[in-house]
Coordinates of C-alpha atoms in Angstrom, one line a residue:
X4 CA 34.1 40.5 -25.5
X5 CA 30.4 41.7 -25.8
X6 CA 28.3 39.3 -23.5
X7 CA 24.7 39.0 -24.3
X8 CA 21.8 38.8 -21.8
X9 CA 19.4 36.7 -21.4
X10 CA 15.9 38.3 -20.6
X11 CA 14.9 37.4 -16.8
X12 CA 11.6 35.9 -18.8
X13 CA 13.9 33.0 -20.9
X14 CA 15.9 31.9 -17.6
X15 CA 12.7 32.0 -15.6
X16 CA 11.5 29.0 -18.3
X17 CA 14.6 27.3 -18.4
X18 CA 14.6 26.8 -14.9
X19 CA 11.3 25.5 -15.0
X20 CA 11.8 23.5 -17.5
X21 CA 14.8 21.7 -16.4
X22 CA 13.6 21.7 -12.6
X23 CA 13.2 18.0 -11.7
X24 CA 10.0 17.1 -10.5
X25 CA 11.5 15.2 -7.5
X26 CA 12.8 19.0 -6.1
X27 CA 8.7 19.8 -6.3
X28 CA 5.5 19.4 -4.2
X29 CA 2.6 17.8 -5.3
X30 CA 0.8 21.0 -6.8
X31 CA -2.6 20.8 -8.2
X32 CA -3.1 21.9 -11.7
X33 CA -5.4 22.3 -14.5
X34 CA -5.4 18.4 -16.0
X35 CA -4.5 19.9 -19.3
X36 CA -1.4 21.1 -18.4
X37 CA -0.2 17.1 -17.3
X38 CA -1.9 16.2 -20.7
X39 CA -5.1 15.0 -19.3
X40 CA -8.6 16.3 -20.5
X41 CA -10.9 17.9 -17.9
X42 CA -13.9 16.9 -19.9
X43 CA -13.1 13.5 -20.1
X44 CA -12.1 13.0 -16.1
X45 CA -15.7 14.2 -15.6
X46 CA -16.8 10.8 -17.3
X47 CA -14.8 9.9 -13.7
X48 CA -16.5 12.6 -11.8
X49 CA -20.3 11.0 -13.1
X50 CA -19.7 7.8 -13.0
X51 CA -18.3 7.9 -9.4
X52 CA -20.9 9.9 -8.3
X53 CA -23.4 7.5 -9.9
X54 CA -22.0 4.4 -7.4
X55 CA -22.7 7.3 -4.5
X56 CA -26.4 7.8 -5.3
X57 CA -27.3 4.1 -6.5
X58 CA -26.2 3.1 -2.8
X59 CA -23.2 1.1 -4.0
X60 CA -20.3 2.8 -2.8
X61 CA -20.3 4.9 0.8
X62 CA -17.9 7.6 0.2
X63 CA -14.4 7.5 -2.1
X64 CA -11.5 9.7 -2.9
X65 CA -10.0 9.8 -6.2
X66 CA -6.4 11.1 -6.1
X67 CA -4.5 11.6 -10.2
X68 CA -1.3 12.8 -10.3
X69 CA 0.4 13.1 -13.4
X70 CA 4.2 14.3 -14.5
X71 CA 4.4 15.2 -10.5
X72 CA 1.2 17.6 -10.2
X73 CA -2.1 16.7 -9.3
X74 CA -4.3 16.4 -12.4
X75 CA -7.5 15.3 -10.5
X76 CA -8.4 14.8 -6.5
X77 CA -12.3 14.9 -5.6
X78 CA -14.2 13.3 -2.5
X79 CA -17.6 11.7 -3.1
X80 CA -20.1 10.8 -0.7
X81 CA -20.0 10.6 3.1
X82 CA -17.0 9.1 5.7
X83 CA -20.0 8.6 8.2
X84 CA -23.3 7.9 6.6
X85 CA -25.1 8.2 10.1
X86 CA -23.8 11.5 11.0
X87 CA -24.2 12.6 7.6
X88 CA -20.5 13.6 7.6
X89 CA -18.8 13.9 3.9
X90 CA -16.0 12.4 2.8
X91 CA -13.5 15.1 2.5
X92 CA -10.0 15.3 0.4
X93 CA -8.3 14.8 3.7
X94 CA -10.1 11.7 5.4
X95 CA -7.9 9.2 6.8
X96 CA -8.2 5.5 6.0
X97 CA -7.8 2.4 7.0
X98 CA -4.3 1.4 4.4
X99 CA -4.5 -2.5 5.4
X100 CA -1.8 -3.8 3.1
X101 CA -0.9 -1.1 1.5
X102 CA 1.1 -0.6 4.6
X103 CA 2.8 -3.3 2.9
X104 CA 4.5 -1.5 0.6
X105 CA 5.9 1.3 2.8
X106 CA 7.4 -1.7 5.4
X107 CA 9.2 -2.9 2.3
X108 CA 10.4 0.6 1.4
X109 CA 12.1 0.6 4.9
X110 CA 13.3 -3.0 4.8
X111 CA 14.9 -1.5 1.5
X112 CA 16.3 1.8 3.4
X113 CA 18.1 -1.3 6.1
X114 CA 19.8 -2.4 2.7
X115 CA 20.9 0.9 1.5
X116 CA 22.6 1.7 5.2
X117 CA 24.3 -2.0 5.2
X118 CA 22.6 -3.1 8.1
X119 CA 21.1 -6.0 6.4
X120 CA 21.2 -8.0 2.8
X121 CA 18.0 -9.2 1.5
X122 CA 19.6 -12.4 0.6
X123 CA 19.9 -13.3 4.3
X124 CA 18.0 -15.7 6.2
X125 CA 15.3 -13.9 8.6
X126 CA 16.9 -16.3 11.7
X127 CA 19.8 -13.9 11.4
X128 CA 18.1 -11.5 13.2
X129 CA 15.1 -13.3 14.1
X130 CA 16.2 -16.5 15.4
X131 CA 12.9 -18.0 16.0
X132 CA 12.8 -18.6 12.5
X133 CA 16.3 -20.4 12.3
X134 CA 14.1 -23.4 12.5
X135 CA 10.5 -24.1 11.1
X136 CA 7.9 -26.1 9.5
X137 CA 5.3 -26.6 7.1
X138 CA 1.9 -28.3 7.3
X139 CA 2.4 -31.1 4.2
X140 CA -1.2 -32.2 3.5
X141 CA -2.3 -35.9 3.7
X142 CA -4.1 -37.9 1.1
X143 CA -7.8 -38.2 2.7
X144 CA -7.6 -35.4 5.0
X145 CA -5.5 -33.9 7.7
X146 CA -1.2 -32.9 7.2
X147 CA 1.9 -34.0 8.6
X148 CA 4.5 -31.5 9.9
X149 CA 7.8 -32.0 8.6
X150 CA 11.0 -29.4 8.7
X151 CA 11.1 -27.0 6.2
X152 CA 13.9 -27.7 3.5
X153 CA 16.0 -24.0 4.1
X154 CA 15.7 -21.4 6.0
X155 CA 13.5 -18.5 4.7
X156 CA 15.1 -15.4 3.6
X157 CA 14.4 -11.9 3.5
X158 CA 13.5 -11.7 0.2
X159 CA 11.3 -14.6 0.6
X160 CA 9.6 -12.3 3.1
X161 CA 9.4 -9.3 0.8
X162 CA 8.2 -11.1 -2.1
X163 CA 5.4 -13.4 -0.5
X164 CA 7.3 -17.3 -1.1
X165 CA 8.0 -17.8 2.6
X166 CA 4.8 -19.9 2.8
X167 CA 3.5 -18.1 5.2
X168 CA 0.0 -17.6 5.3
X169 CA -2.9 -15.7 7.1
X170 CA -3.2 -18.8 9.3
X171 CA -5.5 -20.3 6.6
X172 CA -3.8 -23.2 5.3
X173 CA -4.0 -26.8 6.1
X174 CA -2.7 -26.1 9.9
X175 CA -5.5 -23.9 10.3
X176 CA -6.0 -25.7 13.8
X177 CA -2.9 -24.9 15.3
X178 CA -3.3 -21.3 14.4
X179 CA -6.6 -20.4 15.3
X180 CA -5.5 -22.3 18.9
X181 CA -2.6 -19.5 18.6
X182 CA -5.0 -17.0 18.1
X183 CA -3.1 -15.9 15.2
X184 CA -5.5 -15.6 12.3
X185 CA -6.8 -13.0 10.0
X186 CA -5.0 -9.6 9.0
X187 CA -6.5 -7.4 11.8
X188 CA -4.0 -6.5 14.8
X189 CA -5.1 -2.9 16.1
X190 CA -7.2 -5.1 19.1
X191 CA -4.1 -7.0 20.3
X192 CA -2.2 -6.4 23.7
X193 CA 0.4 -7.6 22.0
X194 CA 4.1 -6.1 20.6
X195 CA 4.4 -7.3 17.0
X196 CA 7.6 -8.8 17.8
X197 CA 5.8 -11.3 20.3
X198 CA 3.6 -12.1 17.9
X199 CA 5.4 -13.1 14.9
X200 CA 7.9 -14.6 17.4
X201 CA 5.0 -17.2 18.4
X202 CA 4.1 -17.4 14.7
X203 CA 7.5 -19.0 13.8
X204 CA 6.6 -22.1 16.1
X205 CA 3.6 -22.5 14.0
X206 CA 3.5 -25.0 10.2
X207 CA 3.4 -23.0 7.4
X208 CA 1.8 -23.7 4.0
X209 CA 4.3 -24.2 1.8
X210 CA 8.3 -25.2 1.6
X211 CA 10.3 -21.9 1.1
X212 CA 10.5 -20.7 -2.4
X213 CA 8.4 -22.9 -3.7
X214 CA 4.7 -20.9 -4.2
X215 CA 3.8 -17.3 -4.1
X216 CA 1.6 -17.5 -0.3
X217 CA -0.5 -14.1 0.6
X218 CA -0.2 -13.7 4.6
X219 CA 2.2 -12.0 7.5
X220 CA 5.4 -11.9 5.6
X221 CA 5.4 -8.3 5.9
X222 CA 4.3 -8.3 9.8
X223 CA 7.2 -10.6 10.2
X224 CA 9.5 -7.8 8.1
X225 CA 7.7 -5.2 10.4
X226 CA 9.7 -7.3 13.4
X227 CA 13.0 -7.5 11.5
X228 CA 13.0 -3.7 10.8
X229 CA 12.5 -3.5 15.2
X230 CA 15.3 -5.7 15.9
X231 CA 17.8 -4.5 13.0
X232 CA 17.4 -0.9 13.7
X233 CA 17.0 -1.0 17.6
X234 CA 13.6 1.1 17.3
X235 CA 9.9 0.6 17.3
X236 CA 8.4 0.2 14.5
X237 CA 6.1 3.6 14.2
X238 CA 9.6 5.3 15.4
X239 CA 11.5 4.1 12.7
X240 CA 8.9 5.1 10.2
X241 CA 8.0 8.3 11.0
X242 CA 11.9 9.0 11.0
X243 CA 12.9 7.8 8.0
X244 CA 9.7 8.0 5.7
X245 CA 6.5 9.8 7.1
X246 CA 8.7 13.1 8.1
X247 CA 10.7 13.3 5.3
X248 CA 7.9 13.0 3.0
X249 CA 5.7 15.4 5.1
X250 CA 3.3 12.6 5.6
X251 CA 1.2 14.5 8.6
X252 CA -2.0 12.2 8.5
X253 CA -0.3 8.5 8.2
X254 CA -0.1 6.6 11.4
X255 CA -0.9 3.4 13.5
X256 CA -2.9 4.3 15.7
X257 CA -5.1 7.6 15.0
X258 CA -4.2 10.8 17.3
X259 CA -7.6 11.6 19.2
X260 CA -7.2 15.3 17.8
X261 CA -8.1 13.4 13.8
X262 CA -11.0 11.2 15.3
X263 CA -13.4 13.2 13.0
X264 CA -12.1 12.6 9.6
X265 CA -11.7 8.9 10.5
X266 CA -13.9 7.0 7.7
X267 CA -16.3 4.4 8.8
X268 CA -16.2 0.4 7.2
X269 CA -19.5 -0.6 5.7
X270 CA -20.2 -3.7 4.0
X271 CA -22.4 -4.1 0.9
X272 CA -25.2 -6.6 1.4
X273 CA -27.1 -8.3 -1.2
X274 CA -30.5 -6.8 0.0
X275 CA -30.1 -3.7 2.5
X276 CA -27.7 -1.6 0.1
X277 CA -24.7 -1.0 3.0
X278 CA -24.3 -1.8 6.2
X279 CA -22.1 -0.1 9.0
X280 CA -19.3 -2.8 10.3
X281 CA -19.0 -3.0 14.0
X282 CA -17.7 -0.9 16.4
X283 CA -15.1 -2.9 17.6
X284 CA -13.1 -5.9 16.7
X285 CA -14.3 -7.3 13.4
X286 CA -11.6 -6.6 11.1
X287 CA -13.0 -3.0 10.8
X288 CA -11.3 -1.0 13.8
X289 CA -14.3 1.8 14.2
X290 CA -12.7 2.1 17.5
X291 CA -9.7 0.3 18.1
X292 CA -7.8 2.1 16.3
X293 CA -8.7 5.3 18.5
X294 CA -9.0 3.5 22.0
X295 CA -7.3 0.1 21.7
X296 CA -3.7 -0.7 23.0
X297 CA -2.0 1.0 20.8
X298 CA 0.6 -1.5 21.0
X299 CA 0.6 -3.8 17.9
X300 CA 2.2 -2.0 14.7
X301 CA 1.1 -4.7 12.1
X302 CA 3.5 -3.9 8.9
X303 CA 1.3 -6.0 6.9
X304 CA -1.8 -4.1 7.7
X305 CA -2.2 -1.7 10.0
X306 CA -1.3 1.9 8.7
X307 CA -3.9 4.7 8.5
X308 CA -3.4 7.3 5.7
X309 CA -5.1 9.4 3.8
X310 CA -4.9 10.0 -0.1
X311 CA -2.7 12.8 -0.9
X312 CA 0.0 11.2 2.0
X313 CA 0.0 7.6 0.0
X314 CA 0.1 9.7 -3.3
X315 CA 3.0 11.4 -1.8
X316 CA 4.8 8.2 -1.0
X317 CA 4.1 7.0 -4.3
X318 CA 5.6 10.2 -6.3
X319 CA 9.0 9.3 -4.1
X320 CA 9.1 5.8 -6.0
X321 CA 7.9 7.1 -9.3
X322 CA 10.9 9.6 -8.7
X323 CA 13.8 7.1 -8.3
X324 CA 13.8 7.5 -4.9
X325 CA 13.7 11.0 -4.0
X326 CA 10.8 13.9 -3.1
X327 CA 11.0 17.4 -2.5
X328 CA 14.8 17.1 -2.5
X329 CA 14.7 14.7 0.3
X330 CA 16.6 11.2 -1.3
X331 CA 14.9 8.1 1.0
X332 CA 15.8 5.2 -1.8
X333 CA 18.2 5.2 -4.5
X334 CA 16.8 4.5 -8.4
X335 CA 19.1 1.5 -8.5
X336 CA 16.8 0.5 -5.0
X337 CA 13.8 1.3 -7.0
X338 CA 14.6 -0.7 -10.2
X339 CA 15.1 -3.9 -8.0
X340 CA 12.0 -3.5 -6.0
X341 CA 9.6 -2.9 -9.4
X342 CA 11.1 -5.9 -11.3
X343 CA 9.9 -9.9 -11.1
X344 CA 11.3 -11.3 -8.4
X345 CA 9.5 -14.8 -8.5
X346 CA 10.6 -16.1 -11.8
X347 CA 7.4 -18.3 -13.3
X348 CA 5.6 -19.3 -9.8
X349 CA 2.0 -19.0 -10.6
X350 CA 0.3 -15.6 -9.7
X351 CA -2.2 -13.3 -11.7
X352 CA -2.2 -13.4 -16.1
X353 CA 0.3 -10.4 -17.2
X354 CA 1.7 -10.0 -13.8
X355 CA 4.8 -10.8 -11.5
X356 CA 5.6 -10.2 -8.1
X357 CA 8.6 -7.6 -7.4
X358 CA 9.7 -6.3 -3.8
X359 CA 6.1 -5.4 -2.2
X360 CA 4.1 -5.1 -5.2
X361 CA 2.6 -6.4 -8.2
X362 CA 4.7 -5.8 -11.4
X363 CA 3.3 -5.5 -15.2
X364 CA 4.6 -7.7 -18.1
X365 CA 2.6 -8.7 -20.7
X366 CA -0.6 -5.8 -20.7
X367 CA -2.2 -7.8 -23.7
X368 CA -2.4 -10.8 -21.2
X369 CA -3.9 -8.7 -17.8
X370 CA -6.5 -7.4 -20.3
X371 CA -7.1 -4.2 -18.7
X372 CA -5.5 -0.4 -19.5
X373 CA -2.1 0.3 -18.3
X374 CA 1.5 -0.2 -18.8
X375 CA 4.5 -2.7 -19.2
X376 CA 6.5 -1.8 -15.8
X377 CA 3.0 -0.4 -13.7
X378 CA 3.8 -1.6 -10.2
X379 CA 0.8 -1.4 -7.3
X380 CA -1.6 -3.2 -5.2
X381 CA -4.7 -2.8 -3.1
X382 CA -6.6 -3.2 0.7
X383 CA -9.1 -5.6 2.2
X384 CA -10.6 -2.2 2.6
X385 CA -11.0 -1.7 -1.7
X386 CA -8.1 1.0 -1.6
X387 CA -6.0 0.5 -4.5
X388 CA -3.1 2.2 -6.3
X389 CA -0.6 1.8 -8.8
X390 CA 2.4 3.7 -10.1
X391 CA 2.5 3.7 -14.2
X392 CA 6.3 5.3 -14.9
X393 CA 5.7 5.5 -18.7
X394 CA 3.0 7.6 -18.1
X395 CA 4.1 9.6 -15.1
X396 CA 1.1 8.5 -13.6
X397 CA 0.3 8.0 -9.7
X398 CA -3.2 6.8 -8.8
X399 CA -4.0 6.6 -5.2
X400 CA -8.0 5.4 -4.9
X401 CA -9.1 5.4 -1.3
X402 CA -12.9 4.1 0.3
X403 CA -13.6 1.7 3.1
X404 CA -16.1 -0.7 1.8
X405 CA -15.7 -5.2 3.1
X406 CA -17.3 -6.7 1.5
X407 CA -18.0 -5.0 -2.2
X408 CA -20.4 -8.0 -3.5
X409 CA -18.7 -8.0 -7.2
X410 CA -18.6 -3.8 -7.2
X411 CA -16.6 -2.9 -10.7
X412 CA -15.3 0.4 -9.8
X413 CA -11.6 -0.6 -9.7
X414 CA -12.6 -1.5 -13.5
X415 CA -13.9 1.8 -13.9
X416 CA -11.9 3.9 -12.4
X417 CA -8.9 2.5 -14.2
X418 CA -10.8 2.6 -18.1
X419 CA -11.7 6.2 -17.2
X420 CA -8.2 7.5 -15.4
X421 CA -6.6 6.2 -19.3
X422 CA -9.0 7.6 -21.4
X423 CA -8.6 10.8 -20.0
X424 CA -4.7 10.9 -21.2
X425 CA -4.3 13.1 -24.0
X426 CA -0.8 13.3 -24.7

């Protein structure tokens, strides 16, 4: 029978075509190719720029990737303003909590191996917290303690209803006599495992279950992931997500070798324009993070990344699961982890809370561009980024700016990134 062949040309497309983007790195590419416009991301470009020379933003990195290729990544401004250094595509940040959603990707990997259910109470493996309490407030002032009504779980932990706090509830006392307050662990001579094990004896803020509560569930999941899988936590993830993924420039605690692409905190002020944050201590980490203990892996805020990495991480989810051949999740994984997990507990207009991030519902009721099923969150630092699946859109936003004093680029940056979608 006469065969006919196909020219090298047609099967070169087809295997292009039918290439999944998980089997691919993240290229960069013209933004029209993606079905963005180039002369509407330099609306982006201009009005980024303008928060650079107005004195309102130090330095920023704008990462866009779009059907798995890089539509738009530009640096603006400076990572040091004294040294006059520039913010470059590859400057390493300060992630703060978006380490959070990386600890609950490897809480997730536990799952998948059947080490752990989610469903479990923490005092399985933690047995600290086999027991604890919460600080019920008193009519005219001050709380009792009383025994919390279950034990939390897991997925309490993962989803922010343990109650736990940043030691800023109604026991405030108790925990600043701890010395257990605030976000910022890269100072402490301290294992994380200590730590949250002496946070367990402390009241909490709320009964389990019963509010969502912002604080150190995920330090407290960076623990769990120690003692279920028998290695430190900056082990485990350079193992299981950070190698895989190729993520060279995401660590704890920064190698002295990368000292000089380390971005500096400022802080805007109402009358000097911005302000450089401390040196040490202060919730910034100028130098802790290169010549502190290097002993406490904070999973709720201590990673330091740079944009492309995150963005790298965040094509993996936006993939089901899997990058560059490499499978670290399953989709079914993925699905559970982007979908409301808190049921109607109060939390933002348009928004739930899934496994470690934010989840869209109702866009009409958030008021602002994006899509029904956009999962994300941001930094104390103003890093934010989402993932929007029906766009096949990954935005990873990086500067180091605490405090912003009512700055609207997150605003901005999002009107402009949709806009800019022509498909």
């Amino acid at each position: 029978m006469y065969k006919r062949h196909l020219p090298v040309s047609f099967l070169l497309i087809l295997s292009i075509i039918y290439t999944p983007i998980s089997a691919q790195d993240l290229a960069r590419v013209q933004p029209e190719t993606v079905g963005m416009s180039s002369k509407r991301l330099e609306r982006l470009t201009q009005h980024f720029q303008n928060y650079i020379d107005n004195d309102k933003l130090p330095g920023a990195v704008i990462l866009i990737a779009r059907k798995g290729k890089i539509a738009y990544l530009k640096a603006f401004g400076q990572r040091d303003r004294e040294a006059n250094a520039p913010m470059q595509e590859n400057t390493i940040v300060r992630l703060a909590s978006q380490s959070k959603a990386i600890i609950s990707v490897g809480v997730m990997m536990l799952q998948e191996q059947g080490k752990l259910l989610i469903a479990e109470p923490v005092g399985k493996y933690i047995p600290e917290f086999n027991e604890t309490t919460v600080a019920q407030p008193k009519e005219g002032g001050g709380y009792d303690i009383v025994p919390a009504k279950r034990k939390i779980t897991i997925r309490d932990l993962l989803t922010h209803t343990s109650g736990v706090s940043y030691g800023n509830g109604p026991a405030n006392d108790l925990w600043k006599e701890a010395n257990i307050t605030g976000w910022y662990f890269a100072h402490r001579d301290e294992p994380i495992g200590d730590t949250v094990a002496r946070m367990a004896k402390l009241p909490f803020n709320s009964q389990p279950g019963e509010r969502w509560v912002y604080g150190y569930s995920t330090d407290i999941l960076g623990a769990l992931i120690e003692r279920v899988s028998g290695q430190p936590l900056d082990k485990f993830l350079q193992e299981n997500i950070f190698d895989p993924l190729n993520m060279k420039d995401t660590h704890f605690f920064l190698p002295p070798k990368k000292k000089d692409r380390f971005a500096v905190v400022y802080s805007a002020t109402d009358s000097s324009g911005l302000k450089r944050a401390p040196e040490k201590n202060g919730a910034s980490g100028q130098g802790d993070y290169i010549e502190g203990p290097r002993k406490n892996f904070s999973g709720g805020a201590g990673l330091l990344s740079t944009a492309q990495d995150y963005a790298t991480f965040l094509q993996m989810l936006l993939n089901g699961g899997t990058f560059n051949n490499k499978q670290l999740l399953s989709r079914k994984t993925i699905e559970l982890m982007t979908t409301n997990h808190i049921d109607t507990l109060a939390f933002r207009p348009g928004q739930r809370f899934g496994l470690g991030f934010f989840v869209v519902e109702d866009v009409g009721a958030r008021g602002i561009p994006g899509s029904v099923g956009e999962y994300g969150w941001g930094s104390a630092y103003h890093n934010i980024y989402w993932v929007d699946p029906k766009e096949q859109l990954v935005v990873s936003y990086c500067t180091q700016l605490r405090p912003t004093r009512g700055l609207d680029d997150h605003a901005k940056l999002r009107t402009l990134i949709y806009q800019a979608i022509t498909d």
